[in-house]
mmCIF file of C-alpha atoms and ligand atoms in Angstrom:
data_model
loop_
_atom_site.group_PDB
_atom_site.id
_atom_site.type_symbol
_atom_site.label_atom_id
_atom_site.label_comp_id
_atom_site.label_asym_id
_atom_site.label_seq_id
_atom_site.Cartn_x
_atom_site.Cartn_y
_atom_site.Cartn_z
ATOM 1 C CA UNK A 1 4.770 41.237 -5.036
ATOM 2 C CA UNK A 2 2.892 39.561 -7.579
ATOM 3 C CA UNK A 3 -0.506 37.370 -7.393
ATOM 4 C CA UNK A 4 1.699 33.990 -7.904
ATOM 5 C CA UNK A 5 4.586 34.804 -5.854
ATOM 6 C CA UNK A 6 1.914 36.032 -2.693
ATOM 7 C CA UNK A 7 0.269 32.497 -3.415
ATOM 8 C CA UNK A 8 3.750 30.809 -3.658
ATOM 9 C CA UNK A 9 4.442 32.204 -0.455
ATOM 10 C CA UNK A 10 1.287 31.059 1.038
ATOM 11 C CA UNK A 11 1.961 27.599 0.141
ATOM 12 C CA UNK A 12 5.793 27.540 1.503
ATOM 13 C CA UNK A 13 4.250 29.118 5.120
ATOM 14 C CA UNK A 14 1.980 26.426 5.798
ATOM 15 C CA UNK A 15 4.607 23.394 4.031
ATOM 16 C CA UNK A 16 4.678 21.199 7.318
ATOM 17 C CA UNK A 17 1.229 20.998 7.512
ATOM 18 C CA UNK A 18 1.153 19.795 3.670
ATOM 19 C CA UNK A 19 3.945 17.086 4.048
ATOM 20 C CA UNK A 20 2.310 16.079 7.359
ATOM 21 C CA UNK A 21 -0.766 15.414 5.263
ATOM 22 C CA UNK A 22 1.148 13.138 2.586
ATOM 23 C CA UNK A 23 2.980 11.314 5.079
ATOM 24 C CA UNK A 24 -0.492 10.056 6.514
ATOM 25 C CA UNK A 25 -2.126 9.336 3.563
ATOM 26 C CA UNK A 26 0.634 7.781 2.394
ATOM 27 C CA UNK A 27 0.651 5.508 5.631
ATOM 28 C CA UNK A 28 -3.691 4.906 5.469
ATOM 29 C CA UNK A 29 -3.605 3.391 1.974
ATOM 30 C CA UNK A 30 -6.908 2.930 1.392
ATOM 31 C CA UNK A 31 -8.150 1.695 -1.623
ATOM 32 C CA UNK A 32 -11.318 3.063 -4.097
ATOM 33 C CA UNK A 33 -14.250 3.819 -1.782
ATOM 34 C CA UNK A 34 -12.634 2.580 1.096
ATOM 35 C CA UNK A 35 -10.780 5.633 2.072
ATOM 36 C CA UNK A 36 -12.238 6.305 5.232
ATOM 37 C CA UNK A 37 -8.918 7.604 7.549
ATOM 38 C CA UNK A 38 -7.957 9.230 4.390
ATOM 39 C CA UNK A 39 -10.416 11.622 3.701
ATOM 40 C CA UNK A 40 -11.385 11.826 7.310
ATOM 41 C CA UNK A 41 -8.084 13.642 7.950
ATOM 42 C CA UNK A 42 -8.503 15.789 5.076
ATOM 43 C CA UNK A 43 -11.804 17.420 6.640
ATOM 44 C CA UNK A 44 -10.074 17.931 9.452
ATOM 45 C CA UNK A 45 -7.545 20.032 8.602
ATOM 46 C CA UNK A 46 -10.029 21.588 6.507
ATOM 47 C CA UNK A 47 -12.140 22.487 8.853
ATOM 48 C CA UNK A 48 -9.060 23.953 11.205
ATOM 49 C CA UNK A 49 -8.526 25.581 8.281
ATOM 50 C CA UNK A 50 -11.842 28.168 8.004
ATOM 51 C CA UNK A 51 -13.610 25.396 5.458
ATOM 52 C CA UNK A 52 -17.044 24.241 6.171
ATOM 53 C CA UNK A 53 -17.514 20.126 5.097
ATOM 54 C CA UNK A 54 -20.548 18.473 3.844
ATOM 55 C CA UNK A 55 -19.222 14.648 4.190
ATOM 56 C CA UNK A 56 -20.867 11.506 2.306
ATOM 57 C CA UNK A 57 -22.237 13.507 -0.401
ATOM 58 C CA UNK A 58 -24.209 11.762 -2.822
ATOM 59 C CA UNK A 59 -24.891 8.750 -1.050
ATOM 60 C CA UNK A 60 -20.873 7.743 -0.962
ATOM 61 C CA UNK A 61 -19.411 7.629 2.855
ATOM 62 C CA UNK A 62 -15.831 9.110 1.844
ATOM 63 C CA UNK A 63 -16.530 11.496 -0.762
ATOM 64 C CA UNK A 64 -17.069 15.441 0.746
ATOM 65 C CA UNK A 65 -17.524 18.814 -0.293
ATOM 66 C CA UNK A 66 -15.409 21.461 1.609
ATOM 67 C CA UNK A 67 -16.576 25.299 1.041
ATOM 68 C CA UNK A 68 -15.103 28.309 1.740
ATOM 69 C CA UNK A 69 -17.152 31.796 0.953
ATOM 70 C CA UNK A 70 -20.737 32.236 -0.381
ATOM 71 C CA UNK A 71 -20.017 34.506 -3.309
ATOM 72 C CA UNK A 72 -19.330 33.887 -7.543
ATOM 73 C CA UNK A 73 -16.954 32.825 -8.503
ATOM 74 C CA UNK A 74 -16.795 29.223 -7.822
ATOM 75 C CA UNK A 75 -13.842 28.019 -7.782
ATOM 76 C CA UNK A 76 -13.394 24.208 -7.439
ATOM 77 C CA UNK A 77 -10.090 21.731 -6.772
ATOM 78 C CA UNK A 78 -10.604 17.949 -7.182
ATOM 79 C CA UNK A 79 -8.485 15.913 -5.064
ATOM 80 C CA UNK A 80 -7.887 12.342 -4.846
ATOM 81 C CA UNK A 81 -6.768 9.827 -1.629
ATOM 82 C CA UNK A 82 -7.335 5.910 -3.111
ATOM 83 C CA UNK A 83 -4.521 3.909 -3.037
ATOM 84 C CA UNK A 84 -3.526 -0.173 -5.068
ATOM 85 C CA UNK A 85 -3.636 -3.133 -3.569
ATOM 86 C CA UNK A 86 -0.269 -5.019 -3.126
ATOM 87 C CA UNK A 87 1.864 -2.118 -3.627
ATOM 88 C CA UNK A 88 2.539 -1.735 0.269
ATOM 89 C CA UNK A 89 6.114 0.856 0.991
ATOM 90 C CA UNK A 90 7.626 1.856 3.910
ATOM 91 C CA UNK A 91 8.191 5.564 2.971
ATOM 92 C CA UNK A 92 11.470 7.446 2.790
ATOM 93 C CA UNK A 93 13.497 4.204 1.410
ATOM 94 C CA UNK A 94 14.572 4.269 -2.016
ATOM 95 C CA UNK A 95 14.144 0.359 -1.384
ATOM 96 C CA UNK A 96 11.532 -1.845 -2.310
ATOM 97 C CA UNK A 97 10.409 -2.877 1.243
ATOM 98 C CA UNK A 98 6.636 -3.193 1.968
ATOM 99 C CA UNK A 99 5.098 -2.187 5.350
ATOM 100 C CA UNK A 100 2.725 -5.697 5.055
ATOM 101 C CA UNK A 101 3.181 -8.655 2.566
ATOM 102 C CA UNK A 102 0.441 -8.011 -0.313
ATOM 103 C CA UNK A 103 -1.090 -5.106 1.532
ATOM 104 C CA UNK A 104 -1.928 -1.442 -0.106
ATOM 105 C CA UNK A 105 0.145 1.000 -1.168
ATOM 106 C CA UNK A 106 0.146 4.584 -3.418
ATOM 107 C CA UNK A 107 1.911 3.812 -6.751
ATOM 108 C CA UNK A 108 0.961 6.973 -8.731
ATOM 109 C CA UNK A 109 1.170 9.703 -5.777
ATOM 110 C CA UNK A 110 -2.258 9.458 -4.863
ATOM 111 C CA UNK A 111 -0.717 10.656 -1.608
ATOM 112 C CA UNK A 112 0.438 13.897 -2.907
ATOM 113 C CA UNK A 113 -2.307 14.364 -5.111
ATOM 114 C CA UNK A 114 -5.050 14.521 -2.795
ATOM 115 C CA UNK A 115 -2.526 16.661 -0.864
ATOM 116 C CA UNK A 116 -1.954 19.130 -3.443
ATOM 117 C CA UNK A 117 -5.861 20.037 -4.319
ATOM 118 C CA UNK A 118 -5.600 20.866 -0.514
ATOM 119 C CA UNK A 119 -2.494 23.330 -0.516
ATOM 120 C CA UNK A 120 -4.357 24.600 -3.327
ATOM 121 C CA UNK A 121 -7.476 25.514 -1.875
ATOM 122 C CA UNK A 122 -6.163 26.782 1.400
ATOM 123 C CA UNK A 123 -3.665 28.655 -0.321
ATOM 124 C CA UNK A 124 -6.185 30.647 -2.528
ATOM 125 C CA UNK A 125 -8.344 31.110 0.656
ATOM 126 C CA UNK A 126 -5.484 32.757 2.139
ATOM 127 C CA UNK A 127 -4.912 34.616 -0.458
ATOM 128 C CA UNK A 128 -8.356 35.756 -0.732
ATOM 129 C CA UNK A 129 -8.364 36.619 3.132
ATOM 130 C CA UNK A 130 -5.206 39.029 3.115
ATOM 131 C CA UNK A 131 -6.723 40.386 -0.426
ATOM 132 C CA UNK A 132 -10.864 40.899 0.643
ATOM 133 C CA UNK A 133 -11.267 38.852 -2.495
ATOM 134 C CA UNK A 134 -15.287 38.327 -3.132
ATOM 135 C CA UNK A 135 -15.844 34.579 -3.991
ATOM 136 C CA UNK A 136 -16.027 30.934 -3.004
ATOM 137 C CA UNK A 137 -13.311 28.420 -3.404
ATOM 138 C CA UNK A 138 -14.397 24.508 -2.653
ATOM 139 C CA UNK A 139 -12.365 21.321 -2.464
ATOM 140 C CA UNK A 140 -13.973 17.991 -3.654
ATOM 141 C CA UNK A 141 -12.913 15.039 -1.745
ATOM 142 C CA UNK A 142 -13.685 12.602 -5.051
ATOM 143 C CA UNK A 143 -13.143 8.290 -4.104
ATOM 144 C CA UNK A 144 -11.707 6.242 -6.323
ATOM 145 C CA UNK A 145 -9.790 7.620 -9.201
ATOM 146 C CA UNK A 146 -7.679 4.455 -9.487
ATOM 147 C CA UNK A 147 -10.244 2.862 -10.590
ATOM 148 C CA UNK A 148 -14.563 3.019 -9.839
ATOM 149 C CA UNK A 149 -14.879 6.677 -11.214
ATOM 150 C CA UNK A 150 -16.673 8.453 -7.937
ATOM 151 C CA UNK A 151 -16.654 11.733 -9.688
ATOM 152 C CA UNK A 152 -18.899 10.246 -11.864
ATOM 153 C CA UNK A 153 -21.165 9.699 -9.246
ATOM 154 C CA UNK A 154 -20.635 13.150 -7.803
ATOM 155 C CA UNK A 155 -21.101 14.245 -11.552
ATOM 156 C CA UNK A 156 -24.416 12.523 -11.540
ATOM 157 C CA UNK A 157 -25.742 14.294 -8.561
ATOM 158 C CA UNK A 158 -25.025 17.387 -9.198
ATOM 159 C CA UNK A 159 -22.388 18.313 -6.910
ATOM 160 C CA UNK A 160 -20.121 20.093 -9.749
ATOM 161 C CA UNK A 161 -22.866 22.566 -10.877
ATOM 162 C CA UNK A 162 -22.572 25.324 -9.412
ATOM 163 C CA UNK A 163 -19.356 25.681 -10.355
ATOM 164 C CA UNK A 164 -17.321 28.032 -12.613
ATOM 165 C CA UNK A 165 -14.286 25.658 -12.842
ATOM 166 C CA UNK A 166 -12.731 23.248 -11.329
ATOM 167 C CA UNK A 167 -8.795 22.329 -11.564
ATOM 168 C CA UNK A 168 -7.237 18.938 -11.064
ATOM 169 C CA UNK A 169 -4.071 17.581 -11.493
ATOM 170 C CA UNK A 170 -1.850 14.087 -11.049
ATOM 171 C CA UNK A 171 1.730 13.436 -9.667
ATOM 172 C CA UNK A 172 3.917 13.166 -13.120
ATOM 173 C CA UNK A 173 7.838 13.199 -13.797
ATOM 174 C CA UNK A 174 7.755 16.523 -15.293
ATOM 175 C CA UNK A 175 5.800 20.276 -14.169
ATOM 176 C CA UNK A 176 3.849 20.887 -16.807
ATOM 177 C CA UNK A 177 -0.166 21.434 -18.112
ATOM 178 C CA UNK A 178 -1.790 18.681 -18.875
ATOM 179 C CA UNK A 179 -2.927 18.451 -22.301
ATOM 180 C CA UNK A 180 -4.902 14.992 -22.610
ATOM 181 C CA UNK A 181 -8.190 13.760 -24.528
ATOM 182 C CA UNK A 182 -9.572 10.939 -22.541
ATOM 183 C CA UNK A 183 -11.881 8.428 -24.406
ATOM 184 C CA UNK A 184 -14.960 7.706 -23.680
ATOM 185 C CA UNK A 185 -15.595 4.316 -22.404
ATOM 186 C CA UNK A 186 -18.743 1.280 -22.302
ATOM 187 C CA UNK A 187 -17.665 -1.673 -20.523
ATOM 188 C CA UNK A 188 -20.272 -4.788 -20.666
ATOM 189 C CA UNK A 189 -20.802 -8.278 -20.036
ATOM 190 C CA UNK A 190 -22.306 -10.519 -22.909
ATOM 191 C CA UNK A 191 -23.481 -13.463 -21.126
ATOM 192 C CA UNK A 192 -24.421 -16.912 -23.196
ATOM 193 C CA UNK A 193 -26.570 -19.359 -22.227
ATOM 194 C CA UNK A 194 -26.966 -22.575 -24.078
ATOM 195 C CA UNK A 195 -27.771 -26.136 -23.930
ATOM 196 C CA UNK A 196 -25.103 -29.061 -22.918
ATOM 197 C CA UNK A 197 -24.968 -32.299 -23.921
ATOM 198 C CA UNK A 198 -22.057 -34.501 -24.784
ATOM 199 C CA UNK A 199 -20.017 -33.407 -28.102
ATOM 200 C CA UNK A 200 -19.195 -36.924 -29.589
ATOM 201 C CA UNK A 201 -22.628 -39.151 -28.493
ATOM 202 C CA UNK A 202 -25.708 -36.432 -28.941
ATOM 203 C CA UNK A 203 -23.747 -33.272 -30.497
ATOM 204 C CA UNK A 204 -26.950 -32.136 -32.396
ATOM 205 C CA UNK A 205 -29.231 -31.747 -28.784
ATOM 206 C CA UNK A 206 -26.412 -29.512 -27.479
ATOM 207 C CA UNK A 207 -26.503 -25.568 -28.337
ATOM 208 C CA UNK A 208 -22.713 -23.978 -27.588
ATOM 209 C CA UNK A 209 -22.757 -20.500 -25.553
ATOM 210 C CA UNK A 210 -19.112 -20.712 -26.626
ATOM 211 C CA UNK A 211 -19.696 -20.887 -30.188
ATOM 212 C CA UNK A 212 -22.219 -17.725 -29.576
ATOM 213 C CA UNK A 213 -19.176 -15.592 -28.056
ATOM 214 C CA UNK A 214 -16.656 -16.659 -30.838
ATOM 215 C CA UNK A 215 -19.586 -15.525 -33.591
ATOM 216 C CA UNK A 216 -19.913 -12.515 -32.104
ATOM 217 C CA UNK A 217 -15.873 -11.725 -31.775
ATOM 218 C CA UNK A 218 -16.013 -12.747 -35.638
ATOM 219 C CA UNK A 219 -19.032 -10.273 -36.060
ATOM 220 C CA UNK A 220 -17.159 -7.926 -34.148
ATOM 221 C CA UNK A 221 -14.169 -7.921 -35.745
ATOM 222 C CA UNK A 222 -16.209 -7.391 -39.205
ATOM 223 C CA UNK A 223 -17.739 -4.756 -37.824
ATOM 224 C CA UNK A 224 -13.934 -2.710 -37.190
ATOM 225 C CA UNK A 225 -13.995 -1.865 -40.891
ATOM 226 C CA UNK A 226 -16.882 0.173 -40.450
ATOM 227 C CA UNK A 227 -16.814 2.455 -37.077
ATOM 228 C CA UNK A 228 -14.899 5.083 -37.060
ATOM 229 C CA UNK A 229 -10.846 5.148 -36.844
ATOM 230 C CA UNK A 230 -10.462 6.627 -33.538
ATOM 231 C CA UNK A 231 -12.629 4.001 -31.436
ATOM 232 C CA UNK A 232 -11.177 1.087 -29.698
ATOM 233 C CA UNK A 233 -13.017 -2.417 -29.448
ATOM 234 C CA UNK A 234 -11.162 -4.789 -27.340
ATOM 235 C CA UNK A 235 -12.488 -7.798 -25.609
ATOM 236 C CA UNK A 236 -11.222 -10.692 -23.319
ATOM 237 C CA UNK A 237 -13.309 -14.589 -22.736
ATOM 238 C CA UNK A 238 -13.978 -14.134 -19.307
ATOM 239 C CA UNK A 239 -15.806 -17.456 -19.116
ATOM 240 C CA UNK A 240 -15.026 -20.252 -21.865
ATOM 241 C CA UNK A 241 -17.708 -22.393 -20.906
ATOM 242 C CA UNK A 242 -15.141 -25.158 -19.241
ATOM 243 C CA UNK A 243 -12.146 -26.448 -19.993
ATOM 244 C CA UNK A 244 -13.681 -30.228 -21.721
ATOM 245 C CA UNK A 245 -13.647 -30.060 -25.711
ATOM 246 C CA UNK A 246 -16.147 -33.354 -25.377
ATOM 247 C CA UNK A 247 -18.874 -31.360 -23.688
ATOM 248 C CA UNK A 248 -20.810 -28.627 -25.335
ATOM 249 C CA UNK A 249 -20.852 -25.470 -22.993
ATOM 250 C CA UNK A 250 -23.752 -24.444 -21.935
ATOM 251 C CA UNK A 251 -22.448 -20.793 -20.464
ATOM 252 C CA UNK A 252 -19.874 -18.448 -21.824
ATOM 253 C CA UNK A 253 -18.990 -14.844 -21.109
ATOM 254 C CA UNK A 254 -17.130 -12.491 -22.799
ATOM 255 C CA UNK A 255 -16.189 -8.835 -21.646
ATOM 256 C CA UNK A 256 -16.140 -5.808 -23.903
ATOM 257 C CA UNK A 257 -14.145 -2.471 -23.485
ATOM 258 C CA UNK A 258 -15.494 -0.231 -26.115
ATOM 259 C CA UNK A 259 -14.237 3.527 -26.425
ATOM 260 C CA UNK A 260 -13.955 6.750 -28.792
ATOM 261 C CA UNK A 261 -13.056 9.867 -28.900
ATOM 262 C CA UNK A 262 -17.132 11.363 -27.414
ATOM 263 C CA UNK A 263 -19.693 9.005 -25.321
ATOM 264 C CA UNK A 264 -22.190 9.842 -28.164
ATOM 265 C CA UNK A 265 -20.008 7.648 -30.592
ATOM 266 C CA UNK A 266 -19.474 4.768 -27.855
ATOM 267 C CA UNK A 267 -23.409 4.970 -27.511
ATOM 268 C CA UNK A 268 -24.115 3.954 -31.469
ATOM 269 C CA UNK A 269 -21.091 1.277 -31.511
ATOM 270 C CA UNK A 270 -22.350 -0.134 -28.421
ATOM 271 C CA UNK A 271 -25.465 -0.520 -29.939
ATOM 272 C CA UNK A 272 -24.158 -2.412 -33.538
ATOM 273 C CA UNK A 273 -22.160 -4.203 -30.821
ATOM 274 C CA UNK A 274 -25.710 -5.572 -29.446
ATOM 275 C CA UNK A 275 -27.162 -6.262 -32.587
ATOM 276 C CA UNK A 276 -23.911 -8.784 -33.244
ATOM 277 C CA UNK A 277 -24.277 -10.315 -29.944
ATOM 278 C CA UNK A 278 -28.416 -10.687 -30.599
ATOM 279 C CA UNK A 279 -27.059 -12.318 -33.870
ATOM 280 C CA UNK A 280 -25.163 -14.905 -32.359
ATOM 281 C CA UNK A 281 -27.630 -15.680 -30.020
ATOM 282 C CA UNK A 282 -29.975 -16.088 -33.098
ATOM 283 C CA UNK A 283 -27.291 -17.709 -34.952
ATOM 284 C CA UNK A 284 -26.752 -20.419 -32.088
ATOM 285 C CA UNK A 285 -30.354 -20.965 -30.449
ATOM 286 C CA UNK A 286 -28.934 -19.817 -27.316
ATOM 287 C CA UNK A 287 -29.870 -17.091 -24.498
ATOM 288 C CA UNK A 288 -28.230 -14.124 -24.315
ATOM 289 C CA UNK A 289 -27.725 -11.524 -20.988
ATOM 290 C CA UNK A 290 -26.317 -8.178 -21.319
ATOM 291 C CA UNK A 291 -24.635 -6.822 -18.115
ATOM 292 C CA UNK A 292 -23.837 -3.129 -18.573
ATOM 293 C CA UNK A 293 -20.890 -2.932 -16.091
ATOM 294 C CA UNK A 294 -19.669 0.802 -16.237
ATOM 295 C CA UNK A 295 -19.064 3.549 -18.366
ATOM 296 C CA UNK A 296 -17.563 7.018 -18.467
ATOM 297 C CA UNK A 297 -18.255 10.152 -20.720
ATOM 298 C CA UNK A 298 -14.979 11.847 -23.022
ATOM 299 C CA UNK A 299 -13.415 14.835 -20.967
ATOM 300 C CA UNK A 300 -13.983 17.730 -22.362
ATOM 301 C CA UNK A 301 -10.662 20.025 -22.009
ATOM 302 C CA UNK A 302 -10.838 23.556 -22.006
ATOM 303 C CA UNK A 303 -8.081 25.062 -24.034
ATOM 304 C CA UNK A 304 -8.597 28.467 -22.788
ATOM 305 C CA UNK A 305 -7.919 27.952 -18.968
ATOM 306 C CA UNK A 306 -5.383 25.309 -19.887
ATOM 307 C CA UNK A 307 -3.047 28.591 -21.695
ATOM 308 C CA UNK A 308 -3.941 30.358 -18.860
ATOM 309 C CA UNK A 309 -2.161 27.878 -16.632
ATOM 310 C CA UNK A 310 0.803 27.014 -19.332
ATOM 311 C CA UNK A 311 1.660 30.967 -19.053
ATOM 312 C CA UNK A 312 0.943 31.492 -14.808
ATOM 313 C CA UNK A 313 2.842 28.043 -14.796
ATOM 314 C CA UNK A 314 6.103 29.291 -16.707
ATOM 315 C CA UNK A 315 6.498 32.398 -14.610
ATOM 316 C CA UNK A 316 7.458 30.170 -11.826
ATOM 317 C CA UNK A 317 11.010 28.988 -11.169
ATOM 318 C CA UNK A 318 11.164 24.784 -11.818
ATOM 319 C CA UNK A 319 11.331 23.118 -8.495
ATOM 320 C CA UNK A 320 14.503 23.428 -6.809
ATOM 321 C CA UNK A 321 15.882 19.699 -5.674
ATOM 322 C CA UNK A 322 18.504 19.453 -2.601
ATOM 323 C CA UNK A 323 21.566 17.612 -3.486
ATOM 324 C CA UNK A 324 19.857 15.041 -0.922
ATOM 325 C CA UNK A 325 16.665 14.890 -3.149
ATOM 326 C CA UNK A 326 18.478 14.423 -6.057
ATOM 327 C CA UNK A 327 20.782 11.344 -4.389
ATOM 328 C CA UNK A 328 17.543 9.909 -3.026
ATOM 329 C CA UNK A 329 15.557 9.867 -6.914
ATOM 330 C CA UNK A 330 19.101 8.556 -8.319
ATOM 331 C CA UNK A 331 18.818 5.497 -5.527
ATOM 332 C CA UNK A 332 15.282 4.874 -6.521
ATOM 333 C CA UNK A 333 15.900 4.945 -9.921
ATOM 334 C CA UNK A 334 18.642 2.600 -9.753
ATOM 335 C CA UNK A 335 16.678 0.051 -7.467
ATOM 336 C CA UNK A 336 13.856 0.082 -10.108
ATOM 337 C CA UNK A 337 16.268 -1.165 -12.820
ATOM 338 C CA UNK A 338 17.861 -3.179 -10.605
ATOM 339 C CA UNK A 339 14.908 -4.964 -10.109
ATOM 340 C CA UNK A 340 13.338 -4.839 -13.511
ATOM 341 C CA UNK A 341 17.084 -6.488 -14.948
ATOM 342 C CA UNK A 342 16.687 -9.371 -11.886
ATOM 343 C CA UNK A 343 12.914 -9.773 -12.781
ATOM 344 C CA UNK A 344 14.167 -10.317 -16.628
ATOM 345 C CA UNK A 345 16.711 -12.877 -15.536
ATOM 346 C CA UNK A 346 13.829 -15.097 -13.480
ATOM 347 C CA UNK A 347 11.681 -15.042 -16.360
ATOM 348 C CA UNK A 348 14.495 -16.154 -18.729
ATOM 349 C CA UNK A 349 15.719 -19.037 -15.928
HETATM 350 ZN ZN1 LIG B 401 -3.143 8.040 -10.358
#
């Protein structure tokens, strides 16, 4: 029998306690940081499982570190629990039927994926049991992928270092590696404070925030010409100052996204970015307050272990659907365009 077919058989033995584990997480829909129940019931079929759990690593209550050997190599899976808000489901309906009005629900799987790391790692424990394989296999219980980034946090602390590599992976419509550059990403406040006064009797005694934010879109969009192709400056007026053209505004806000291809070049356009803001500010006589909200670095893919999976990956037979499985996706799908076409026809009413 071969390594993957030994592991595939590992992972069919212990299936029931895997769809037990989707099921529930499915039902706890937490959402980012908030995924106490969640991760709770991971460790403990973790621990049932031979793992030993070191919960609310790096200061956050829900994220964990589950190890299983002492030895090299380190082998790491990431896995993922948070759930959306409003996107409540009773499960095994292929109709849209939540379990609460506006409550939280998994849109992208987050059920199986957290579920998956977890066949994963008990499967190649197993496997190194039966096999007197030297080495150490660890699952990361990581909050908030949907959105909060606590890898980064984990990141940040140290918690990956010791590792050799780590695998992840996300629900998707079709089996296959992952090939994906993600962009780096800066997201900030620019915050303008100014003067008011009224626009038509004492104009000149007022200074505009808002004029400050639309000089510094202006300088912005200047500056496009001259960063490099790849990056991607978008912004949104998160505060217009008011909604009275007669009164100068005082305060204005406006909310940048900034991202390319490696953090190094969102570091130096964020910076040009701060210069045009301090220009406004100049420009306008008013204050200005930069609130650095969050941030992530590029991921850096590795090529090698990703062929490694493409060719373990295509010595597997596809999944193999019951004629029940298949009905069920066919009533979903049908229900989704269902609801998209009625969804059309309000917005057209
Ligand atoms: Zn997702």
């Amino acid at each position: 029998m071969s390594h993957i077919q030994a592991v595939h058989r590992l992972i069919e033995e212990k299936s029931d306690l895997f769809t037990d584990m989707s099921d529930r997480i499915w039902e706890f829909a937490e959402t980012a940081f908030l995924e106490k129940h969640s991760s709770e019931y991971i460790i403990s079929k973790l621990e049932e499982q031979g793992f030993e759990v070191e919960r609310g690593v790096c200061g956050i209550e829900t994220a964990f570190v589950a190890t299983f050997g002492s030895a090299k190599p380190i082998v790491g899976f990431l896995g993922e629990y948070d759930a959306l808000p409003s996107l409540s489901q009773e499960k095994g309906i292929a109709e849209y039927k939540p379990i609460a009005s506006g409550g939280n629900g998994h849109g992208c799987g987050h059920n199986l994926l957290g579920t998956g790391s977890f066949a994963a790692a008990v499967a190649v424990k197993d496997y190194m049991e039966e096999n007197n394989v030297i080495g150490t296999v660890k699952y990361f219980g990581c909050p908030a992928e949907e959105f909060g980034d606590g890898k980064a946090f984990m990141a940040k602390a140290g918690i990956f270092d010791d590792l050799d590599f780590a695998l992840c992976w996300h629900p998707a419509p079709i089996n296959s590696v992952f090939k994906m550059d993600v962009l780096a990403i800066n997201q900030v406040y620019f915050r303008f404070k100014g003067r008011s006064a009224h626009a038509a009797a004492s104009p000149h005694l007022g200074r505009s925030a808002l004029d400050a934010v639309e000089l510094m879109n202006i300088g912005v969009n200047y500056l496009r010409e001259h960063i490099i192709p790849e990056a991607r400056v978008h912004y949104a007026v998160t505060n217009t100052g008011g909604d009275a053209p007669n009164v100068v505004q005082s305060n204005a806000e406006v909310l940048y996204l900034i991202r390319a291809p490696r953090v190094s070049q969102v570091q130096s356009i964020y910076e040009r970015v701060c210069k045009i803001a301090e220009g406004a500010a100049l420009m306008t006589e008013t204050e200005l307050e930069i609130v650095f909200d969050s941030g992530s670095s590029d991921m850096i893919e590795n090529h090698t272990l990703d062929a490694v999976l493409d060719e373990n990956l295509r010595k597997l037979d596809p999944p193999k659907f019951s004629k029940d499985e298949t009905a069920f996706a066919v009533a979903i799908r049908q229900n989704v365009i269902r609801r998209r076409e009625e969804h059309l026809m309000g917005e057209r009413d």
